[in-house]
């Protein structure tokens, strides 16, 4: 592991406030996140205290309106913050993105009373959220989910199992999609479930290839009772709420992917400048220079693509297709760039003494979460050619 601190990315930020924010984030990342990342990931330790610090620093609320404690930042700025956090440690960047996703339903579809009651603590009160859509038998086909919510008077009772939940077992609140009506997308409703609800039982976290510090677990709902005041949106509106959250969430994944790719590129540049073979630094060899040039081009292209989608969102324009393109391109770019970084470090790249093997393992999951890259292609193709005919 080198103690090399990469130079700041040259960012075009829209305001003085955003420039100050980015300086704060970089300082926090270099002081509190990057130095411990390798060791903590290897040990599989979730940095819960760090998320409390991020909450207190206003970094768990950036894209939400300031009325209920949000940071009031455009997506263009929020995503670049995520990129910086993910470059320091993906568990942190992705964790902030998932928390933001978990707040989306209530912030966008909750009543004024619900927002006033719950949002301030969710956005800046030290709480951490999770988003529960996937199930053991409902992944890409999320509309086939079977977790059931049954109403009796003013109380709903939830039964079923959610799978792959980031922050499962450590979150303070869960945004849960459950079936309240018939089959298909129209029978689904969203609920805000407290982390300490009776009958909510997290399973042992999954043993993963990477991002070992980020707990991913099944959640069993054994008769979890939720008052109707915690139902978000209308009955049957849940799936469209979930999809709208995912459009924004996918931009978060794209930004995290570029953070990991940038970190891998920075390591590769530092290493190839210092390593000598055949009497000169290996960065002199054109074969490697061309690889570095391709890697940097992938990173810049990905950053431009997610920022273009973010600016559409900030302008109130449709951005679903562009978010899917950004997620697809940026995560594939991260996979390529991190794999090439391992190659550029030779045998050392394959050891845990350097972070590039971890970056490569981390990049892989980004091609899977929040809709696999096959699903992103389906979304893009539907925008281009309309729905499939069968
Ligand atoms: C570390 C991690 C964290 C996660 N965090 C969360 C979370 O916080 N909340 C949450 O709700 N979920 C979460 N997920 C779940 C994630 O979103 C799903 O894994 C993903 O949507 C894919 O579902 P699946 O794993 O069931 O794969 P499947 O849907 O079974 O897919 C298997 C393969 O088939 C392909 N495939 C499926 N259907 C099609 C099709 N129609 N056309 C072409 N190819 C297809 C897929 O692309 C994939 O390659 C997480 C997953 C991981 C690994």
mmCIF file of C-alpha atoms in Angstrom, residues 99-258:
data_model
loop_
_atom_site.group_PDB
_atom_site.id
_atom_site.type_symbol
_atom_site.label_atom_id
_atom_site.label_comp_id
_atom_site.label_asym_id
_atom_site.label_seq_id
_atom_site.Cartn_x
_atom_site.Cartn_y
_atom_site.Cartn_z
ATOM 1 C CA UNK A 99 -29.079 6.154 2.277
ATOM 2 C CA UNK A 100 -30.089 8.864 -0.212
ATOM 3 C CA UNK A 101 -32.099 6.265 -2.153
ATOM 4 C CA UNK A 102 -33.848 5.215 1.074
ATOM 5 C CA UNK A 103 -34.917 8.825 1.744
ATOM 6 C CA UNK A 104 -36.213 9.352 -1.810
ATOM 7 C CA UNK A 105 -39.676 7.844 -1.317
ATOM 8 C CA UNK A 106 -40.585 9.901 1.721
ATOM 9 C CA UNK A 107 -39.012 13.129 0.429
ATOM 10 C CA UNK A 108 -40.744 12.819 -2.940
ATOM 11 C CA UNK A 109 -44.061 11.146 -2.133
ATOM 12 C CA UNK A 110 -44.692 11.586 1.615
ATOM 13 C CA UNK A 111 -47.371 13.950 2.892
ATOM 14 C CA UNK A 112 -46.300 17.277 4.389
ATOM 15 C CA UNK A 113 -47.007 15.841 7.856
ATOM 16 C CA UNK A 114 -44.921 12.720 7.195
ATOM 17 C CA UNK A 115 -42.029 14.764 5.862
ATOM 18 C CA UNK A 116 -42.131 17.115 8.840
ATOM 19 C CA UNK A 117 -42.221 14.188 11.271
ATOM 20 C CA UNK A 118 -39.586 11.857 9.812
ATOM 21 C CA UNK A 119 -37.320 13.655 7.345
ATOM 22 C CA UNK A 120 -35.213 15.881 9.642
ATOM 23 C CA UNK A 121 -33.911 12.867 11.603
ATOM 24 C CA UNK A 122 -33.404 10.840 8.405
ATOM 25 C CA UNK A 123 -31.478 13.602 6.662
ATOM 26 C CA UNK A 124 -29.357 15.028 9.439
ATOM 27 C CA UNK A 125 -30.146 13.340 12.730
ATOM 28 C CA UNK A 126 -27.534 10.609 12.586
ATOM 29 C CA UNK A 127 -29.917 7.969 11.236
ATOM 30 C CA UNK A 128 -28.921 5.556 8.470
ATOM 31 C CA UNK A 129 -31.340 4.156 5.904
ATOM 32 C CA UNK A 130 -31.739 1.104 3.682
ATOM 33 C CA UNK A 131 -33.823 0.344 0.599
ATOM 34 C CA UNK A 132 -35.679 -2.973 0.424
ATOM 35 C CA UNK A 133 -36.874 -3.983 -3.030
ATOM 36 C CA UNK A 134 -35.053 -7.230 -3.946
ATOM 37 C CA UNK A 135 -36.144 -10.638 -2.685
ATOM 38 C CA UNK A 136 -34.627 -14.135 -2.947
ATOM 39 C CA UNK A 137 -36.849 -14.961 -5.962
ATOM 40 C CA UNK A 138 -37.435 -11.409 -7.276
ATOM 41 C CA UNK A 139 -34.246 -9.700 -8.482
ATOM 42 C CA UNK A 140 -34.260 -8.229 -11.986
ATOM 43 C CA UNK A 141 -37.988 -8.972 -12.120
ATOM 44 C CA UNK A 142 -38.646 -6.878 -9.014
ATOM 45 C CA UNK A 143 -42.353 -6.438 -9.843
ATOM 46 C CA UNK A 144 -42.852 -10.130 -8.968
ATOM 47 C CA UNK A 145 -42.011 -9.505 -5.294
ATOM 48 C CA UNK A 146 -44.077 -11.458 -2.757
ATOM 49 C CA UNK A 147 -43.495 -9.770 0.621
ATOM 50 C CA UNK A 148 -47.070 -9.094 1.648
ATOM 51 C CA UNK A 149 -48.587 -6.231 3.636
ATOM 52 C CA UNK A 150 -52.101 -6.869 4.940
ATOM 53 C CA UNK A 151 -54.256 -4.117 6.370
ATOM 54 C CA UNK A 152 -56.392 -4.363 9.477
ATOM 55 C CA UNK A 153 -57.884 -1.018 10.532
ATOM 56 C CA UNK A 154 -55.052 1.487 10.677
ATOM 57 C CA UNK A 155 -52.297 -1.103 10.894
ATOM 58 C CA UNK A 156 -50.430 -3.040 8.213
ATOM 59 C CA UNK A 157 -48.757 -6.379 8.922
ATOM 60 C CA UNK A 158 -45.716 -7.279 6.810
ATOM 61 C CA UNK A 159 -44.717 -10.898 6.085
ATOM 62 C CA UNK A 160 -41.921 -12.062 3.822
ATOM 63 C CA UNK A 161 -38.209 -11.892 3.110
ATOM 64 C CA UNK A 162 -36.148 -9.171 1.459
ATOM 65 C CA UNK A 163 -32.714 -10.055 0.053
ATOM 66 C CA UNK A 164 -29.389 -8.337 -0.596
ATOM 67 C CA UNK A 165 -30.208 -5.360 1.589
ATOM 68 C CA UNK A 166 -27.279 -2.950 1.909
ATOM 69 C CA UNK A 167 -27.147 -1.856 5.598
ATOM 70 C CA UNK A 168 -29.455 -4.796 6.428
ATOM 71 C CA UNK A 169 -29.278 -5.221 10.201
ATOM 72 C CA UNK A 170 -27.481 -1.902 10.838
ATOM 73 C CA UNK A 171 -29.978 0.590 9.386
ATOM 74 C CA UNK A 172 -32.233 2.776 11.539
ATOM 75 C CA UNK A 173 -35.013 2.790 8.941
ATOM 76 C CA UNK A 174 -36.017 0.727 5.926
ATOM 77 C CA UNK A 175 -37.964 1.847 2.878
ATOM 78 C CA UNK A 176 -39.822 -1.357 2.053
ATOM 79 C CA UNK A 177 -41.792 -2.301 -1.054
ATOM 80 C CA UNK A 178 -44.517 -4.831 -0.283
ATOM 81 C CA UNK A 179 -47.484 -6.352 -2.062
ATOM 82 C CA UNK A 180 -50.849 -4.984 -0.952
ATOM 83 C CA UNK A 181 -52.871 -5.890 -4.053
ATOM 84 C CA UNK A 182 -52.824 -8.343 -6.933
ATOM 85 C CA UNK A 183 -49.904 -9.593 -9.038
ATOM 86 C CA UNK A 184 -47.646 -7.259 -10.985
ATOM 87 C CA UNK A 185 -46.362 -3.734 -10.627
ATOM 88 C CA UNK A 186 -49.700 -2.162 -9.657
ATOM 89 C CA UNK A 187 -50.147 -4.232 -6.490
ATOM 90 C CA UNK A 188 -47.149 -2.801 -4.639
ATOM 91 C CA UNK A 189 -47.033 -0.157 -1.871
ATOM 92 C CA UNK A 190 -44.136 1.603 -0.096
ATOM 93 C CA UNK A 191 -43.662 1.717 3.693
ATOM 94 C CA UNK A 192 -41.199 3.344 6.061
ATOM 95 C CA UNK A 193 -40.277 0.724 8.666
ATOM 96 C CA UNK A 194 -38.212 1.568 11.773
ATOM 97 C CA UNK A 195 -35.061 -0.520 12.241
ATOM 98 C CA UNK A 196 -36.158 -1.703 15.678
ATOM 99 C CA UNK A 197 -39.644 -2.821 14.619
ATOM 100 C CA UNK A 198 -40.789 -5.974 16.377
ATOM 101 C CA UNK A 199 -40.633 -9.040 14.102
ATOM 102 C CA UNK A 200 -37.932 -7.571 11.866
ATOM 103 C CA UNK A 201 -35.072 -10.084 11.829
ATOM 104 C CA UNK A 202 -31.854 -9.593 9.819
ATOM 105 C CA UNK A 203 -30.029 -12.728 8.671
ATOM 106 C CA UNK A 204 -26.257 -13.153 8.878
ATOM 107 C CA UNK A 205 -24.589 -10.822 6.329
ATOM 108 C CA UNK A 206 -23.637 -12.344 2.961
ATOM 109 C CA UNK A 207 -19.961 -13.277 2.512
ATOM 110 C CA UNK A 208 -19.014 -11.239 -0.527
ATOM 111 C CA UNK A 209 -16.166 -10.908 -3.042
ATOM 112 C CA UNK A 210 -15.660 -7.247 -2.189
ATOM 113 C CA UNK A 211 -17.153 -4.350 -0.245
ATOM 114 C CA UNK A 212 -16.817 -6.566 2.802
ATOM 115 C CA UNK A 213 -17.183 -3.591 5.123
ATOM 116 C CA UNK A 214 -20.677 -2.925 3.782
ATOM 117 C CA UNK A 215 -23.156 -5.354 5.335
ATOM 118 C CA UNK A 216 -25.539 -6.975 2.825
ATOM 119 C CA UNK A 217 -28.191 -9.172 4.410
ATOM 120 C CA UNK A 218 -31.572 -10.778 4.031
ATOM 121 C CA UNK A 219 -34.305 -9.290 6.211
ATOM 122 C CA UNK A 220 -37.145 -11.416 7.500
ATOM 123 C CA UNK A 221 -40.455 -9.700 8.203
ATOM 124 C CA UNK A 222 -42.323 -11.920 10.666
ATOM 125 C CA UNK A 223 -45.584 -10.116 11.332
ATOM 126 C CA UNK A 224 -44.018 -6.628 11.428
ATOM 127 C CA UNK A 225 -46.770 -4.141 12.315
ATOM 128 C CA UNK A 226 -46.601 -0.724 10.666
ATOM 129 C CA UNK A 227 -49.168 2.062 11.200
ATOM 130 C CA UNK A 228 -50.860 3.454 8.082
ATOM 131 C CA UNK A 229 -49.185 6.776 8.886
ATOM 132 C CA UNK A 230 -45.945 5.110 7.678
ATOM 133 C CA UNK A 231 -47.378 4.163 4.280
ATOM 134 C CA UNK A 232 -45.695 6.310 1.616
ATOM 135 C CA UNK A 233 -47.786 7.417 -1.350
ATOM 136 C CA UNK A 234 -50.993 5.718 -2.429
ATOM 137 C CA UNK A 235 -51.753 2.035 -2.226
ATOM 138 C CA UNK A 236 -50.475 0.512 -5.469
ATOM 139 C CA UNK A 237 -48.092 3.410 -6.170
ATOM 140 C CA UNK A 238 -45.075 1.676 -4.647
ATOM 141 C CA UNK A 239 -43.499 0.303 -7.803
ATOM 142 C CA UNK A 240 -43.477 3.616 -9.623
ATOM 143 C CA UNK A 241 -41.983 5.212 -6.469
ATOM 144 C CA UNK A 242 -39.341 2.466 -6.427
ATOM 145 C CA UNK A 243 -38.470 3.010 -10.089
ATOM 146 C CA UNK A 244 -38.245 6.770 -9.697
ATOM 147 C CA UNK A 245 -35.871 6.263 -6.744
ATOM 148 C CA UNK A 246 -33.780 3.927 -8.897
ATOM 149 C CA UNK A 247 -33.432 6.467 -11.735
ATOM 150 C CA UNK A 248 -31.712 8.782 -9.256
ATOM 151 C CA UNK A 249 -29.939 5.926 -7.445
ATOM 152 C CA UNK A 250 -28.372 4.739 -10.698
ATOM 153 C CA UNK A 251 -26.694 8.102 -11.086
ATOM 154 C CA UNK A 252 -25.232 7.550 -7.613
ATOM 155 C CA UNK A 253 -23.860 4.154 -8.674
ATOM 156 C CA UNK A 254 -22.380 5.731 -11.827
ATOM 157 C CA UNK A 255 -20.606 8.394 -9.745
ATOM 158 C CA UNK A 256 -19.298 5.769 -7.288
ATOM 159 C CA UNK A 257 -17.975 3.726 -10.228
ATOM 160 C CA UNK A 258 -16.041 6.708 -11.569
#
